[in-house]
Coordinates of C-alpha atoms and ligand atoms in Angstrom, one line a residue:
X1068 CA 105.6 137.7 -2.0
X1069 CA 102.0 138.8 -0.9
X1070 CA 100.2 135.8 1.2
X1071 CA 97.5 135.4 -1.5
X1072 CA 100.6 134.5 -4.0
X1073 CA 101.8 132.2 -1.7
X1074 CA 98.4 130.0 -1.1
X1075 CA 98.4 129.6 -5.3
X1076 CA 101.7 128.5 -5.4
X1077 CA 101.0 126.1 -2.6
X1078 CA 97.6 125.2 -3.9
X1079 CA 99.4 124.8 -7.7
X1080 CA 102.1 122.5 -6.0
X1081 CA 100.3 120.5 -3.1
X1082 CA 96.7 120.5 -4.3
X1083 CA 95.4 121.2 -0.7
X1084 CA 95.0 124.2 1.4
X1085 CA 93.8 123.9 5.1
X1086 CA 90.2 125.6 5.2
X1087 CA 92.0 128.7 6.9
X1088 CA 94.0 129.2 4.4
X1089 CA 91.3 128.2 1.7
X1090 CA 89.3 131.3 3.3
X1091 CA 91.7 133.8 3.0
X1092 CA 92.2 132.8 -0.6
X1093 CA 88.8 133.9 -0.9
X1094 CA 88.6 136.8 1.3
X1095 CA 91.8 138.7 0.0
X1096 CA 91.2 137.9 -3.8
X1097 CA 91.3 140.9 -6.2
X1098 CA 91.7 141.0 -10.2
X1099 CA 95.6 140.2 -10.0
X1100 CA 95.1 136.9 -7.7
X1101 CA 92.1 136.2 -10.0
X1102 CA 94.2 136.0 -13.2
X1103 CA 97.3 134.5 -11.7
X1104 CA 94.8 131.9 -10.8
X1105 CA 93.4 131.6 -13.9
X1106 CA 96.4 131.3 -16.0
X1107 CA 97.4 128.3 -13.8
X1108 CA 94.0 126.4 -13.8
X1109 CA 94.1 126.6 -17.6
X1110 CA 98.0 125.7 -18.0
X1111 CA 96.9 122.8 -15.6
X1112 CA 94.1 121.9 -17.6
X1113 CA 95.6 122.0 -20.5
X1114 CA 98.3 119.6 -19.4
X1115 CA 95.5 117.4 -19.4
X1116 CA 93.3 117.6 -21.9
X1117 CA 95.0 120.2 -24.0
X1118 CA 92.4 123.0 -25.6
X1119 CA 89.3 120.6 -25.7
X1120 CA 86.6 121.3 -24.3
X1121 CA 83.5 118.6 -23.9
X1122 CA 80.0 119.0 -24.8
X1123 CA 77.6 117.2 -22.6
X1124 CA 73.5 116.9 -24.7
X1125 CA 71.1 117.9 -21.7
X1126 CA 68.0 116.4 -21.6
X1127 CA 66.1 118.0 -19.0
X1128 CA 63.2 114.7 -18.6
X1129 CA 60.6 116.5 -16.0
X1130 CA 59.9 119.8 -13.8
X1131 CA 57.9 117.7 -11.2
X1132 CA 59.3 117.8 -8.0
X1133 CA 58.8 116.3 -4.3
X1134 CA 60.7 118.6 -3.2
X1135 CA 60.7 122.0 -2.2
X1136 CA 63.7 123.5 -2.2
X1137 CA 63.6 127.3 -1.1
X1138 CA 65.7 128.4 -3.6
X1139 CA 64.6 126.4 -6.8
X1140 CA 62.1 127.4 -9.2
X1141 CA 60.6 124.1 -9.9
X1142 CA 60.5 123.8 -6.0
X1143 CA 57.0 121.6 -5.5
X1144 CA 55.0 124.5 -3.9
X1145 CA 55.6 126.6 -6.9
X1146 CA 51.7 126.7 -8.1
X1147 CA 52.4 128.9 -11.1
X1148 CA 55.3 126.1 -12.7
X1149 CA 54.0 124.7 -16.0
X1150 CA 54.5 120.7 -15.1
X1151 CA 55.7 118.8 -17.8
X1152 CA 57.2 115.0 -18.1
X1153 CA 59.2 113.4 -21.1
X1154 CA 57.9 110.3 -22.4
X1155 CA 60.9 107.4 -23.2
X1156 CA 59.9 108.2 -26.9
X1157 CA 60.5 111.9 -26.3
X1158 CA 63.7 110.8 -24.6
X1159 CA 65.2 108.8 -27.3
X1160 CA 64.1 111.5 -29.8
X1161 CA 66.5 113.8 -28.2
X1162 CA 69.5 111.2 -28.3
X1163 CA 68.6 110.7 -31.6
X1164 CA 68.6 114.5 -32.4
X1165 CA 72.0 114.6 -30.2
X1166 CA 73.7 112.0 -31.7
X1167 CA 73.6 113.7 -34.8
X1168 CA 74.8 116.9 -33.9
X1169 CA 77.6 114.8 -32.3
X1170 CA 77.3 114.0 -29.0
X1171 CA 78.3 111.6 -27.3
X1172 CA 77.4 111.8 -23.5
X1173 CA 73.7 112.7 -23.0
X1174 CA 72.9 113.5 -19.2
X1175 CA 69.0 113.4 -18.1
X1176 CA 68.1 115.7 -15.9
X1177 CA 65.0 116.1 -13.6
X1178 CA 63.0 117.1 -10.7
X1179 CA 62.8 113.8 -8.3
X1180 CA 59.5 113.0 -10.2
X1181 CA 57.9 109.9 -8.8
X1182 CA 56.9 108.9 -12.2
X1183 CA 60.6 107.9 -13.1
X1184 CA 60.6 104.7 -11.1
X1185 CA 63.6 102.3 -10.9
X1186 CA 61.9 100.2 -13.8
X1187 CA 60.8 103.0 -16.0
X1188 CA 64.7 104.7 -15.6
X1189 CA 66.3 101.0 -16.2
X1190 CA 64.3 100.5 -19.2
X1191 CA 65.1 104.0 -21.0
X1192 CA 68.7 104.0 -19.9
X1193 CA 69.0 100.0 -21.3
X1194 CA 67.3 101.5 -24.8
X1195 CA 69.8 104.7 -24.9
X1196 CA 73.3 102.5 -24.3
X1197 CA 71.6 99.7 -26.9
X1198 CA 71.4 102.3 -29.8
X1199 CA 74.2 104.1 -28.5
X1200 CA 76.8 102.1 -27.0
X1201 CA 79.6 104.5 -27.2
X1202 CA 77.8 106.9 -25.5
X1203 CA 78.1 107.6 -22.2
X1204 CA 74.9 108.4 -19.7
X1205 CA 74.9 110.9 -17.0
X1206 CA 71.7 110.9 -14.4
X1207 CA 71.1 113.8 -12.4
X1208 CA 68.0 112.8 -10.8
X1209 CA 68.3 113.9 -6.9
X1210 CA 68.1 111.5 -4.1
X1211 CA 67.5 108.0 -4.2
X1212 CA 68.1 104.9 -2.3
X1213 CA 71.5 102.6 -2.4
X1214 CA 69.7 99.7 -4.5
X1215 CA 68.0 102.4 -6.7
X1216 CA 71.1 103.7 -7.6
X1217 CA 72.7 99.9 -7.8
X1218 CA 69.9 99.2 -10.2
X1219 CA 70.5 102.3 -12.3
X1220 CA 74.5 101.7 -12.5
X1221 CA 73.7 98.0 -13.4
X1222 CA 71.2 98.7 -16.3
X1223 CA 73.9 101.0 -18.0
X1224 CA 74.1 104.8 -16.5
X1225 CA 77.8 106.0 -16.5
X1226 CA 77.7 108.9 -14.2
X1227 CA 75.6 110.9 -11.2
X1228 CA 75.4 114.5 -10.7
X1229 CA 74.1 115.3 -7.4
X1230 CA 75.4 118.7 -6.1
X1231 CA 76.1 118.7 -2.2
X1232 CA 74.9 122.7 -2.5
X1233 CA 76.5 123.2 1.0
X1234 CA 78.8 121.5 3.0
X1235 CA 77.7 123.4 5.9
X1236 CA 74.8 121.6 7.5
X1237 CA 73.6 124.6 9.7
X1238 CA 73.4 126.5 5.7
X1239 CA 72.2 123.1 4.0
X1240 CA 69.3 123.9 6.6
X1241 CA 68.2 127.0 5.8
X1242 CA 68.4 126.2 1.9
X1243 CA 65.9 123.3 2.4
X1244 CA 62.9 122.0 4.0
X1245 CA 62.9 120.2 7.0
X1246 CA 62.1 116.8 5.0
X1247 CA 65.4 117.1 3.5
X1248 CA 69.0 116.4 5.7
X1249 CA 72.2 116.9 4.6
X1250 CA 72.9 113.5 5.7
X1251 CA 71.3 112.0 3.4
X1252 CA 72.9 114.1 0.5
X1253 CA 76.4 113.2 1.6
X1254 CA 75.3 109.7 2.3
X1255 CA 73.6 109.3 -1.5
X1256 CA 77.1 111.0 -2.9
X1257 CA 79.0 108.4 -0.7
X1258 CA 77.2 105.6 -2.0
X1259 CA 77.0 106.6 -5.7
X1260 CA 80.8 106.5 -5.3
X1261 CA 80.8 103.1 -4.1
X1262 CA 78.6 101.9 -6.8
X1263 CA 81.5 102.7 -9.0
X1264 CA 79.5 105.4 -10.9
X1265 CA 81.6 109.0 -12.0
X1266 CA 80.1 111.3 -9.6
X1267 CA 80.0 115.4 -9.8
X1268 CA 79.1 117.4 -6.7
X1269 CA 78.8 121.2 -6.5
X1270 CA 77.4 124.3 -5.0
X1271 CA 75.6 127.9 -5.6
X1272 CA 77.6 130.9 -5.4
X1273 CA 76.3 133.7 -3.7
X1274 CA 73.4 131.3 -2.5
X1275 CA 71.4 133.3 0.7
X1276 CA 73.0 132.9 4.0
X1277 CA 76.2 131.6 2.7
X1278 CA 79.3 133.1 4.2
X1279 CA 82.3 133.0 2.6
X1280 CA 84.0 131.2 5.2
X1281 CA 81.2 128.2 4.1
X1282 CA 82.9 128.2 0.8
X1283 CA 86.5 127.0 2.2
X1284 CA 84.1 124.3 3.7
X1285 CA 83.1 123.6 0.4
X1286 CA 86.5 123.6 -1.2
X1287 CA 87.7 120.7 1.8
X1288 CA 84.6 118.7 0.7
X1289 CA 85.8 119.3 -2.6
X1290 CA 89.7 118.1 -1.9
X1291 CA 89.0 115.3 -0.1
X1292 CA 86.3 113.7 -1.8
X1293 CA 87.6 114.1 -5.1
X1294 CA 84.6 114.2 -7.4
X1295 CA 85.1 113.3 -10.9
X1296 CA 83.2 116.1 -11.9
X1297 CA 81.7 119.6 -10.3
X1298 CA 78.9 122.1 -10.8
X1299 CA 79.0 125.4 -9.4
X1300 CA 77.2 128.6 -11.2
X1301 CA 75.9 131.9 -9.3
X1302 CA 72.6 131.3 -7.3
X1303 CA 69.8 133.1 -9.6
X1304 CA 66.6 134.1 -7.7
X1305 CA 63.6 133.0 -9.1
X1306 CA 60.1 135.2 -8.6
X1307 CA 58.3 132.8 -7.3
X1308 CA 60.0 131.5 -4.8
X1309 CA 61.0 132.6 -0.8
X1310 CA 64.5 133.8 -2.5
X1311 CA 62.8 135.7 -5.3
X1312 CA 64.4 139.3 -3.4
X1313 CA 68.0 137.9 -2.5
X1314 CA 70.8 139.2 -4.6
X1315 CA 72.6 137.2 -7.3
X1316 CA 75.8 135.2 -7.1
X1317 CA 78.5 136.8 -8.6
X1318 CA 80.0 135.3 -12.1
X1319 CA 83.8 136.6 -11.3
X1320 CA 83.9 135.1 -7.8
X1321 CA 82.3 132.0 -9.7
X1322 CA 85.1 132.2 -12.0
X1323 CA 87.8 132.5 -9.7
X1324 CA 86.1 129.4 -7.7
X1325 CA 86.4 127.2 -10.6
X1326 CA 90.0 127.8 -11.1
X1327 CA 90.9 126.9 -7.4
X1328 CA 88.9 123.8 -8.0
X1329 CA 91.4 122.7 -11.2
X1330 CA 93.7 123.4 -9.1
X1331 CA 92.9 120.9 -6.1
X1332 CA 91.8 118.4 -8.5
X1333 CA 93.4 118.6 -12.1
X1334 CA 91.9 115.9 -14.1
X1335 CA 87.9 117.1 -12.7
X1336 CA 85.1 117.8 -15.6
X1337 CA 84.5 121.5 -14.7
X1338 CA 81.5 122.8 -16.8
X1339 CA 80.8 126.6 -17.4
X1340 CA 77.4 126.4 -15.7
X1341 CA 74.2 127.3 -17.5
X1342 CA 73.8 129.7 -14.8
X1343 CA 77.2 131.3 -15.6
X1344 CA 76.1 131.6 -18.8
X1345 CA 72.8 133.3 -18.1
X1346 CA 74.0 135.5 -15.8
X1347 CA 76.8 137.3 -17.9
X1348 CA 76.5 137.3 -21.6
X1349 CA 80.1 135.7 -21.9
X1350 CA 80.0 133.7 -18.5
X1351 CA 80.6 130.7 -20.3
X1352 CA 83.5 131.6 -22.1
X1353 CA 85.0 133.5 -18.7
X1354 CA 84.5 130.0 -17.0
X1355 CA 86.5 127.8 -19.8
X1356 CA 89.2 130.4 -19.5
X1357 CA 89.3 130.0 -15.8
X1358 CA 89.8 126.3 -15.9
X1359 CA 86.1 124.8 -16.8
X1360 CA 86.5 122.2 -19.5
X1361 CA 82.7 121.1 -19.9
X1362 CA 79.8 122.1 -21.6
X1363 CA 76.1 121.3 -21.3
X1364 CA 74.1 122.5 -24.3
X1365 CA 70.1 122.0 -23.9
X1366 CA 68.9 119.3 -26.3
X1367 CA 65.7 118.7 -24.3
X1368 CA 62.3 119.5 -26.8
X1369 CA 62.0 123.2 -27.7
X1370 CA 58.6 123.1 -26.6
X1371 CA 59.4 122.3 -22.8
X1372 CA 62.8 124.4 -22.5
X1373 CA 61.0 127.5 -21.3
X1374 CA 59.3 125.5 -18.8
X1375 CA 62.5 124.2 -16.8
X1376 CA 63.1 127.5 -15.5
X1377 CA 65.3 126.9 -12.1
X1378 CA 66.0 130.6 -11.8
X1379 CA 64.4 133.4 -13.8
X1380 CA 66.4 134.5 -17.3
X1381 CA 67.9 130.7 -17.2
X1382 CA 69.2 130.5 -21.3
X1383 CA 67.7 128.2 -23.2
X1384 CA 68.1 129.4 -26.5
X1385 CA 70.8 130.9 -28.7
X1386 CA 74.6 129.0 -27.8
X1387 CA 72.9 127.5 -25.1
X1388 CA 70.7 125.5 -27.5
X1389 CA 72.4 121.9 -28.4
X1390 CA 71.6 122.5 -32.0
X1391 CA 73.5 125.4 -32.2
X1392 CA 76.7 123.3 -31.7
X1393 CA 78.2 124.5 -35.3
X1394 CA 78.4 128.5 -33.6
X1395 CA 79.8 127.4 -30.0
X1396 CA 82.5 125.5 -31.7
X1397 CA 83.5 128.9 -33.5
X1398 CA 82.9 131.1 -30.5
X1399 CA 85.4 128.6 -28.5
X1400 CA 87.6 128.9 -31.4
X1401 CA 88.1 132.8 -31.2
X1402 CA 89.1 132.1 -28.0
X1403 CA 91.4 129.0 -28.1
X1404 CA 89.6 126.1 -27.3
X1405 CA 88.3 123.3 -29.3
X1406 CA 84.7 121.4 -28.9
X1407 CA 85.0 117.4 -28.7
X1408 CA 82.6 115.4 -29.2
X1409 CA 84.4 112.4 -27.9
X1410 CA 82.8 110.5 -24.4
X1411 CA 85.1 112.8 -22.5
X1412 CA 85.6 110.7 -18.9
X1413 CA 87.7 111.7 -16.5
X1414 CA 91.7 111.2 -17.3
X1415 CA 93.1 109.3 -14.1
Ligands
5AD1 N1 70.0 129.6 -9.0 C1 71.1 128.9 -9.4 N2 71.1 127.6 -9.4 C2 70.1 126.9 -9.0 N3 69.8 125.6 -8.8 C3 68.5 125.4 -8.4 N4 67.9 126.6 -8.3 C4 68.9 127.5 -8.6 C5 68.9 129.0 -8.6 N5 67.8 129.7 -8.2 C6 70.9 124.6 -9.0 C7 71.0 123.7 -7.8 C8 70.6 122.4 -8.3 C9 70.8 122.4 -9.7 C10 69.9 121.5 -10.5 O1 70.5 123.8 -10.1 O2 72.3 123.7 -7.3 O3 71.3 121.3 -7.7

């Protein structure tokens, strides 16, 4: 048996690979090792949580940043960004609208806008779980401090997205400005943890400067911290940003990344990233066969969808679009798998 059969079968059995063995993995990977892979994330997966896949309504609450990430198109030095904020009213209209359709988790996403205080966040999240107590809420709202987050858990919110993006700090370095430390990051994904909130990390693919060898890195983080949930799409350069020449992240390697991540952690929320999506007409569907089992449809208002634009060409519309829930559910059909709109946590 070729090497790269033997890491999946020790991956499938042990669900840990030393990061020399997670970088070959990578390195020698080619279309067979890709869909023996693949087949074994989704059997895994389905052992799980059978065909079903879950839909997450994303509310995407503000483009104003702090920050300035270099690779980020709502980065805060980005003068040609068309600023917008959700008000709470805005906010609940979109549960409302959601909650219709079906959903039943409803994440709020944003910029780290200054303007979304501990009070202001406490009082919309106490609103959403009062008209909506068997829904679960998601924050992904970048870095805050310990009691920030303690308040947050306490006044309702279910789970934290916060993507590591590197868990090499000389690369975390060069994807950030100096105000920001890697740290920090890992300290805020510690402590969410503790809090008892279910936390998703995750990383770009194909981000500048990252060598593949960084992405075994990634894939220890991965094992040993054992997120409840991950994000990881194909870096997408944005035109007005330091990044706006660097090539693309490709969606196959993204694909095959997604499977060896079912297969280190089997019960993990995987979504088929936006990103995937908007980089390859089927990306999404490519990542739910590879072992994703999570979507994120847009439910934020029409009018500021355009404007959240993290990477140029980011889908907003079509499947992508939370009320077009009726035609994903068919398109996941044709291909096997069934949209729930139950909660959807994490099976321990
Ligand atoms: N391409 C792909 N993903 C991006 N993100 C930000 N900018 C880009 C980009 N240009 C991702 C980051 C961030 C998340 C909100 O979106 O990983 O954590």
């Amino acid at each position: 048996m070729n090497n790269v059969l033997r890491l999946i079968d020790k991956l499938e059995k042990e669900h840990s690979l030393t990061v020399q063995e997670y970088e070959e993995l990578i390195e020698w990977r080619d279309d067979e090792a890709a869909k023996i892979l693949a087949q074994k994330a989704d059997s895994v997966r389905k052992g799980i949580y059978s065909n079903k896949v879950y839909v997450r309504g994303l509310i995407e609450v503000s483009n104003i940043c702090k920050n300035n990430c270099l690779y980020c198109g709502i980065r805060s030095g980005n003068k040609s960004c068309e600023r917008y904020r959700l008000t709470k009213e805005d906010i609940l209209e979109c549960c409302e609208a959601g909650y219709r359709i079906g959903f039943r988790t409803f994440v709020m996403q944003g910029g780290e806008d200054p303007y979304f205080t501990d009070e202001v966040l406490s009082d919309i999240i106490t609103e959403i779980k009062k008209r909506y107590p068997d829904a679960a809420v998601t924050l992904s709202l970048g870095e805050r401090s310990y009691e920030s987050y303690r308040i947050l858990k306490e006044a309702g919110a279910d789970r934290y997205l916060l993507r590591h993006e590197t868990a090499n700090e000389m690369h975390y370095g060069k994807l950030h400005p100096k105000e920001m430390s890697y740290s920090n990051r890992m300290n805020c994904l510690r402590n969410l943890r503790e809090i008892g909130f279910q936390v998703g990390c995750g990383f770009m693919v194909g981000s500048p400067y990252q060598e593949e060898s960084y992405i075994a890195n990634d894939l220890k983080f991965i094992e040993e911290f054992k997120p409840d949930m991950c994000g990881i799409g194909p870096f997408i350069p944005h035109k007005d940003t330091p990044f706006r020449d660097e090539k693309a992240g490709d969606p196959s390697f993204t694909c095959y990344l997604l499977s060896i991540i079912r297969l280190i952690h089997p019960p993990i929320l995987l979504p088929a990233t936006t990103a995937l999506g908007s980089i390859s007409g089927d990306g999404r569907e490519r990542g739910i066969m590879a072992g994703a089992n999570v979507i994120m449809p847009n439910l934020s208002p029409q009018n500021v969808r355009r404007k959240y634009e993290l990477y140029n060409n980011k889908l907003y519309s079509g499947d992508e679009a939370a009320e077009a829930l009726e035609s994903l559910k068919k398109k996941m059909l044709s291909i096997g798998y069934e949209i729930s709109t139950e909660r959807g946590d994490i099976k321990k």
